[in-house]
mmCIF file of C-alpha atoms in Angstrom:
data_model
loop_
_atom_site.group_PDB
_atom_site.id
_atom_site.type_symbol
_atom_site.label_atom_id
_atom_site.label_comp_id
_atom_site.label_asym_id
_atom_site.label_seq_id
_atom_site.Cartn_x
_atom_site.Cartn_y
_atom_site.Cartn_z
ATOM 1 C CA GLN A 1 -0.203 -0.171 -0.118
ATOM 2 C CA VAL A 2 0.598 3.727 -0.846
ATOM 3 C CA GLN A 3 -0.331 6.564 1.587
ATOM 4 C CA LEU A 4 0.067 10.486 -0.425
ATOM 5 C CA VAL A 5 0.223 13.676 0.712
ATOM 6 C CA GLU A 6 -0.101 16.436 -1.237
ATOM 7 C CA SER A 7 1.781 20.194 -1.286
ATOM 8 C CA GLY A 8 2.152 22.974 -3.387
ATOM 9 C CA GLY A 9 -1.435 24.351 -3.761
ATOM 10 C CA GLY A 10 -2.223 27.869 -3.589
ATOM 11 C CA LEU A 11 -3.431 30.972 -4.992
ATOM 12 C CA VAL A 12 -1.741 32.347 -8.552
ATOM 13 C CA GLN A 13 -2.324 34.478 -11.223
ATOM 14 C CA PRO A 14 -3.481 34.211 -14.441
ATOM 15 C CA GLY A 15 -0.531 33.526 -16.163
ATOM 16 C CA GLY A 16 1.421 32.483 -13.228
ATOM 17 C CA PRO A 17 3.915 28.895 -12.493
ATOM 18 C CA LEU A 18 2.763 26.918 -9.904
ATOM 19 C CA ARG A 19 4.503 23.011 -8.742
ATOM 20 C CA LEU A 20 2.532 20.650 -7.384
ATOM 21 C CA SER A 21 3.866 17.852 -5.559
ATOM 22 C CA CYS A 22 2.993 14.443 -3.827
ATOM 23 C CA ALA A 23 4.819 12.950 -1.412
ATOM 24 C CA ALA A 24 4.978 8.876 -1.218
ATOM 25 C CA SER A 25 5.066 6.555 1.545
ATOM 26 C CA GLY A 26 4.454 3.221 1.686
ATOM 27 C CA ASN A 27 6.949 0.589 -0.869
ATOM 28 C CA SER A 28 7.441 -0.460 -4.758
ATOM 29 C CA PHE A 29 6.771 4.145 -5.268
ATOM 30 C CA SER A 30 8.664 2.996 -8.911
ATOM 31 C CA VAL A 31 5.926 -0.105 -10.250
ATOM 32 C CA TYR A 32 3.233 2.795 -9.580
ATOM 33 C CA THR A 33 1.085 4.721 -11.842
ATOM 34 C CA MET A 34 1.149 8.258 -10.801
ATOM 35 C CA GLY A 35 -1.494 10.222 -11.443
ATOM 36 C CA TRP A 36 -2.732 14.136 -11.049
ATOM 37 C CA TYR A 37 -6.032 14.509 -11.200
ATOM 38 C CA ARG A 38 -8.331 17.663 -10.238
ATOM 39 C CA GLN A 39 -12.370 18.731 -9.285
ATOM 40 C CA ALA A 40 -13.917 21.741 -10.010
ATOM 41 C CA PRO A 41 -16.988 22.631 -7.533
ATOM 42 C CA GLY A 42 -20.696 21.710 -9.768
ATOM 43 C CA LYS A 43 -17.724 19.265 -11.581
ATOM 44 C CA GLN A 44 -16.646 16.281 -11.688
ATOM 45 C CA ARG A 45 -13.428 14.740 -11.398
ATOM 46 C CA GLU A 46 -11.203 14.554 -14.135
ATOM 47 C CA LEU A 47 -7.130 13.226 -14.733
ATOM 48 C CA VAL A 48 -4.763 15.795 -15.935
ATOM 49 C CA ALA A 49 -1.355 13.666 -16.548
ATOM 50 C CA SER A 50 -0.064 10.471 -14.969
ATOM 51 C CA ILE A 51 2.846 8.915 -16.187
ATOM 52 C CA GLY A 52 3.655 4.363 -16.095
ATOM 53 C CA SER A 53 6.403 3.074 -13.637
ATOM 54 C CA GLY A 54 7.926 3.034 -17.385
ATOM 55 C CA GLY A 55 7.821 6.040 -17.852
ATOM 56 C CA VAL A 56 4.932 6.708 -20.373
ATOM 57 C CA ILE A 57 3.426 10.075 -20.013
ATOM 58 C CA ASN A 58 -0.570 11.115 -20.479
ATOM 59 C CA TYR A 59 -2.247 14.534 -20.573
ATOM 60 C CA ALA A 60 -5.427 16.448 -20.809
ATOM 61 C CA ASP A 61 -5.157 18.064 -23.601
ATOM 62 C CA SER A 62 -6.238 21.476 -21.999
ATOM 63 C CA VAL A 63 -3.093 21.710 -19.734
ATOM 64 C CA LYS A 64 -0.711 20.047 -22.948
ATOM 65 C CA GLY A 65 2.384 22.316 -23.630
ATOM 66 C CA ARG A 66 1.192 24.234 -20.197
ATOM 67 C CA PHE A 67 1.598 21.407 -17.538
ATOM 68 C CA ALA A 68 5.080 18.914 -16.460
ATOM 69 C CA ILE A 69 4.562 15.876 -15.233
ATOM 70 C CA SER A 70 7.556 14.569 -13.649
ATOM 71 C CA ARG A 71 8.576 11.964 -10.835
ATOM 72 C CA ASP A 72 11.744 11.361 -9.265
ATOM 73 C CA ASN A 73 11.476 7.051 -7.163
ATOM 74 C CA ALA A 74 14.419 7.479 -5.568
ATOM 75 C CA LYS A 75 12.213 11.156 -3.217
ATOM 76 C CA ASN A 76 9.221 8.560 -3.908
ATOM 77 C CA THR A 77 7.195 11.955 -5.208
ATOM 78 C CA VAL A 78 5.692 13.207 -8.421
ATOM 79 C CA TYR A 79 5.464 16.171 -9.450
ATOM 80 C CA LEU A 80 3.236 19.201 -11.895
ATOM 81 C CA GLN A 81 4.781 21.733 -13.057
ATOM 82 C CA MET A 82 2.112 23.739 -14.111
ATOM 83 C CA ASN A 83 2.957 26.904 -16.352
ATOM 84 C CA SER A 84 0.220 29.540 -17.995
ATOM 85 C CA LEU A 85 -2.237 28.900 -15.318
ATOM 86 C CA LYS A 86 -5.454 29.852 -16.763
ATOM 87 C CA PRO A 87 -8.422 30.879 -14.322
ATOM 88 C CA GLU A 88 -10.716 27.875 -15.406
ATOM 89 C CA ASP A 89 -7.371 25.233 -13.888
ATOM 90 C CA THR A 90 -8.523 26.469 -10.558
ATOM 91 C CA ALA A 91 -9.255 22.636 -8.393
ATOM 92 C CA VAL A 92 -9.167 21.103 -6.474
ATOM 93 C CA TYR A 93 -5.578 18.751 -7.403
ATOM 94 C CA TYR A 94 -5.362 15.296 -6.137
ATOM 95 C CA CYS A 95 -3.172 12.664 -6.390
ATOM 96 C CA ASN A 96 -3.423 9.234 -7.028
ATOM 97 C CA ALA A 97 -1.254 5.587 -7.084
ATOM 98 C CA LYS A 98 -2.087 3.353 -8.785
ATOM 99 C CA ARG A 99 -1.264 -0.408 -9.974
ATOM 100 C CA MET A 100 -3.840 -3.414 -11.579
ATOM 101 C CA PHE A 101 -6.920 -3.401 -9.278
ATOM 102 C CA TYR A 102 -5.023 -0.759 -6.211
ATOM 103 C CA SER A 103 -5.909 2.342 -5.865
ATOM 104 C CA SER A 104 -5.184 4.926 -3.572
ATOM 105 C CA TRP A 105 -5.631 8.906 -3.266
ATOM 106 C CA GLY A 106 -3.797 12.395 -1.124
ATOM 107 C CA GLN A 107 -6.700 14.678 0.089
ATOM 108 C CA GLY A 108 -6.565 16.702 -2.708
ATOM 109 C CA THR A 109 -4.781 19.961 -3.061
ATOM 110 C CA GLN A 110 -6.762 23.839 -3.825
ATOM 111 C CA VAL A 111 -5.438 25.822 -6.446
ATOM 112 C CA THR A 112 -6.534 29.104 -7.240
ATOM 113 C CA VAL A 113 -6.247 31.200 -10.440
ATOM 114 C CA SER A 114 -7.117 34.588 -9.521
ATOM 115 C CA SER A 115 -6.340 38.117 -10.413
#
């Protein structure tokens, strides 16, 4: 099993950057597919980006070219670098670890993009 703790959320102006981190505790972090999801008020949770154990990366169309996901297996941490932020990126961002039928979620971190 793995426990996840997100950090790095906050208030940022449109066009600004923000980096989220997700620290994992437990065993075998490197075997998990790690993902960042977000949920805005009144909307369903959606996948933002994911990175597989072998390094394969996927992005939602809405963040391609602006966000970058990465992982450091030595630090048991996955990152989400967010650039050129837009008001519509405002949401609670959740970290997820997935392997076969197992899935674990963090508690979420709020990102607010506003002037």
